Amino acid sequence: MAKWVIKRGGKKEPFSAAKIKKSIRDVAKDAHLSRVRVKRAVSKVSRAALKLAAKRKIIATATLKKTILSQLTKVEPTAAKAWRKYDQRRRARRRRRR
């Protein structure tokens, strides 16, 4: 299992399966999915991300994100759309700060 995650800016932090599950849960809730669908999405999508992380000692957040979005698109497209919308808003805020 991955012990470390490399963030976009190069910062290294401990890998957290709970953080991955929370991110998926939050975006599924933001997409107004039912509790059952949220639970299903968290289970299926996090399983794929954790399987990928199990093969490495260090993993980039970009790699995890790509896997999560790919699986989320298959399992709950509305949640994937909510994630992409969140990313767009976040990128816009970053550009304004520069």
PDB file of C-alpha atoms in Angstrom:
ATOM      1  CA  MET A   1       0.000   0.000   0.000  1.00  0.00           C
ATOM      2  CA  ALA A   2       1.197   3.489  -0.776  1.00  0.00           C
ATOM      3  CA  LYS A   3       2.675   5.172   2.247  1.00  0.00           C
ATOM      4  CA  TRP A   4       3.063   8.594   0.670  1.00  0.00           C
ATOM      5  CA  VAL A   5       1.167  10.887  -1.675  1.00  0.00           C
ATOM      6  CA  ILE A   6       2.897  13.524  -3.767  1.00  0.00           C
ATOM      7  CA  LYS A   7       0.735  16.619  -4.067  1.00  0.00           C
ATOM      8  CA  ARG A   8       0.579  18.850  -7.152  1.00  0.00           C
ATOM      9  CA  GLY A   9       3.101  21.301  -5.709  1.00  0.00           C
ATOM     10  CA  GLY A  10       5.555  18.518  -4.864  1.00  0.00           C
ATOM     11  CA  LYS A  11       4.670  18.325  -1.170  1.00  0.00           C
ATOM     12  CA  LYS A  12       4.793  14.816   0.265  1.00  0.00           C
ATOM     13  CA  GLU A  13       2.218  13.696   2.817  1.00  0.00           C
ATOM     14  CA  PRO A  14       1.078  10.384   4.321  1.00  0.00           C
ATOM     15  CA  PHE A  15      -1.365   8.364   2.234  1.00  0.00           C
ATOM     16  CA  SER A  16      -4.886   8.322   3.677  1.00  0.00           C
ATOM     17  CA  ALA A  17      -7.576   5.930   2.464  1.00  0.00           C
ATOM     18  CA  ALA A  18     -10.050   7.793   4.676  1.00  0.00           C
ATOM     19  CA  LYS A  19      -9.312  11.042   2.837  1.00  0.00           C
ATOM     20  CA  ILE A  20     -10.035   9.383  -0.521  1.00  0.00           C
ATOM     21  CA  LYS A  21     -13.326   7.978   0.745  1.00  0.00           C
ATOM     22  CA  LYS A  22     -14.297  11.354   2.233  1.00  0.00           C
ATOM     23  CA  SER A  23     -13.618  13.131  -1.070  1.00  0.00           C
ATOM     24  CA  ILE A  24     -15.791  10.665  -2.965  1.00  0.00           C
ATOM     25  CA  ARG A  25     -18.525  10.856  -0.314  1.00  0.00           C
ATOM     26  CA  ASP A  26     -18.495  14.672  -0.350  1.00  0.00           C
ATOM     27  CA  VAL A  27     -18.761  14.952  -4.120  1.00  0.00           C
ATOM     28  CA  ALA A  28     -21.529  12.326  -4.229  1.00  0.00           C
ATOM     29  CA  LYS A  29     -23.478  14.290  -1.628  1.00  0.00           C
ATOM     30  CA  ASP A  30     -22.869  17.515  -3.579  1.00  0.00           C
ATOM     31  CA  ALA A  31     -24.404  15.748  -6.583  1.00  0.00           C
ATOM     32  CA  HIS A  32     -27.506  15.118  -4.420  1.00  0.00           C
ATOM     33  CA  LEU A  33     -27.291  11.342  -4.626  1.00  0.00           C
ATOM     34  CA  SER A  34     -29.334   9.204  -2.253  1.00  0.00           C
ATOM     35  CA  ARG A  35     -27.591   7.636   0.744  1.00  0.00           C
ATOM     36  CA  VAL A  36     -27.630   4.251  -0.954  1.00  0.00           C
ATOM     37  CA  ARG A  37     -26.043   5.644  -4.122  1.00  0.00           C
ATOM     38  CA  VAL A  38     -23.457   7.589  -2.109  1.00  0.00           C
ATOM     39  CA  LYS A  39     -22.477   4.443  -0.224  1.00  0.00           C
ATOM     40  CA  ARG A  40     -22.280   2.431  -3.457  1.00  0.00           C
ATOM     41  CA  ALA A  41     -20.162   5.088  -5.178  1.00  0.00           C
ATOM     42  CA  VAL A  42     -17.766   5.341  -2.232  1.00  0.00           C
ATOM     43  CA  SER A  43     -17.400   1.568  -2.099  1.00  0.00           C
ATOM     44  CA  LYS A  44     -16.837   0.962  -5.806  1.00  0.00           C
ATOM     45  CA  VAL A  45     -14.697   3.992  -6.589  1.00  0.00           C
ATOM     46  CA  SER A  46     -12.510   3.840  -3.486  1.00  0.00           C
ATOM     47  CA  ARG A  47     -11.895   0.131  -4.117  1.00  0.00           C
ATOM     48  CA  ALA A  48     -10.360   0.964  -7.509  1.00  0.00           C
ATOM     49  CA  ALA A  49      -8.243   3.798  -6.089  1.00  0.00           C
ATOM     50  CA  LEU A  50      -7.019   1.686  -3.182  1.00  0.00           C
ATOM     51  CA  LYS A  51      -6.211  -1.202  -5.505  1.00  0.00           C
ATOM     52  CA  LEU A  52      -4.008   1.149  -7.535  1.00  0.00           C
ATOM     53  CA  ALA A  53      -2.371   2.534  -4.382  1.00  0.00           C
ATOM     54  CA  ALA A  54      -1.665  -0.994  -3.143  1.00  0.00           C
ATOM     55  CA  LYS A  55       0.754  -1.496  -6.022  1.00  0.00           C
ATOM     56  CA  ARG A  56       2.960   1.478  -5.109  1.00  0.00           C
ATOM     57  CA  LYS A  57       4.879   2.961  -2.213  1.00  0.00           C
ATOM     58  CA  ILE A  58       4.455   6.529  -3.440  1.00  0.00           C
ATOM     59  CA  ILE A  59       1.617   7.806  -5.608  1.00  0.00           C
ATOM     60  CA  ALA A  60       0.803  11.190  -7.117  1.00  0.00           C
ATOM     61  CA  THR A  61      -2.522  12.819  -6.336  1.00  0.00           C
ATOM     62  CA  ALA A  62      -2.978  13.375 -10.075  1.00  0.00           C
ATOM     63  CA  THR A  63      -2.812   9.607 -10.636  1.00  0.00           C
ATOM     64  CA  LEU A  64      -5.348   8.967  -7.889  1.00  0.00           C
ATOM     65  CA  LYS A  65      -7.621  11.697  -9.215  1.00  0.00           C
ATOM     66  CA  LYS A  66      -7.533  10.267 -12.731  1.00  0.00           C
ATOM     67  CA  THR A  67      -8.501   6.810 -11.444  1.00  0.00           C
ATOM     68  CA  ILE A  68     -11.219   8.182  -9.177  1.00  0.00           C
ATOM     69  CA  LEU A  69     -12.770  10.308 -11.929  1.00  0.00           C
ATOM     70  CA  SER A  70     -12.640   7.441 -14.405  1.00  0.00           C
ATOM     71  CA  GLN A  71     -14.440   5.103 -12.006  1.00  0.00           C
ATOM     72  CA  LEU A  72     -16.852   7.792 -10.847  1.00  0.00           C
ATOM     73  CA  THR A  73     -17.829   8.466 -14.462  1.00  0.00           C
ATOM     74  CA  LYS A  74     -18.742   4.789 -14.835  1.00  0.00           C
ATOM     75  CA  VAL A  75     -20.526   4.410 -11.489  1.00  0.00           C
ATOM     76  CA  GLU A  76     -22.145   7.844 -10.951  1.00  0.00           C
ATOM     77  CA  PRO A  77     -21.716  10.270 -13.865  1.00  0.00           C
ATOM     78  CA  THR A  78     -23.520  13.079 -12.013  1.00  0.00           C
ATOM     79  CA  ALA A  79     -20.971  12.895  -9.193  1.00  0.00           C
ATOM     80  CA  ALA A  80     -18.112  12.957 -11.712  1.00  0.00           C
ATOM     81  CA  LYS A  81     -19.669  16.052 -13.271  1.00  0.00           C
ATOM     82  CA  ALA A  82     -19.884  17.695  -9.827  1.00  0.00           C
ATOM     83  CA  TRP A  83     -16.187  16.893  -9.225  1.00  0.00           C
ATOM     84  CA  ARG A  84     -15.163  18.453 -12.542  1.00  0.00           C
ATOM     85  CA  LYS A  85     -17.261  21.541 -11.821  1.00  0.00           C
ATOM     86  CA  TYR A  86     -15.573  21.879  -8.415  1.00  0.00           C
ATOM     87  CA  ASP A  87     -12.149  21.558 -10.096  1.00  0.00           C
ATOM     88  CA  GLN A  88     -13.013  24.313 -12.581  1.00  0.00           C
ATOM     89  CA  ARG A  89     -14.037  26.695  -9.784  1.00  0.00           C
ATOM     90  CA  ARG A  90     -10.889  25.856  -7.837  1.00  0.00           C
ATOM     91  CA  ARG A  91      -8.633  26.462 -10.849  1.00  0.00           C
ATOM     92  CA  ALA A  92     -10.358  29.793 -11.499  1.00  0.00           C
ATOM     93  CA  ARG A  93      -9.732  30.880  -7.882  1.00  0.00           C
ATOM     94  CA  ARG A  94      -6.059  29.905  -8.176  1.00  0.00           C
ATOM     95  CA  ARG A  95      -5.672  31.927 -11.380  1.00  0.00           C
ATOM     96  CA  ARG A  96      -7.202  34.992  -9.723  1.00  0.00           C
ATOM     97  CA  ARG A  97      -4.707  34.783  -6.845  1.00  0.00           C
ATOM     98  CA  ARG A  98      -1.719  34.993  -9.198  1.00  0.00           C
TER      99      ARG A  98
END
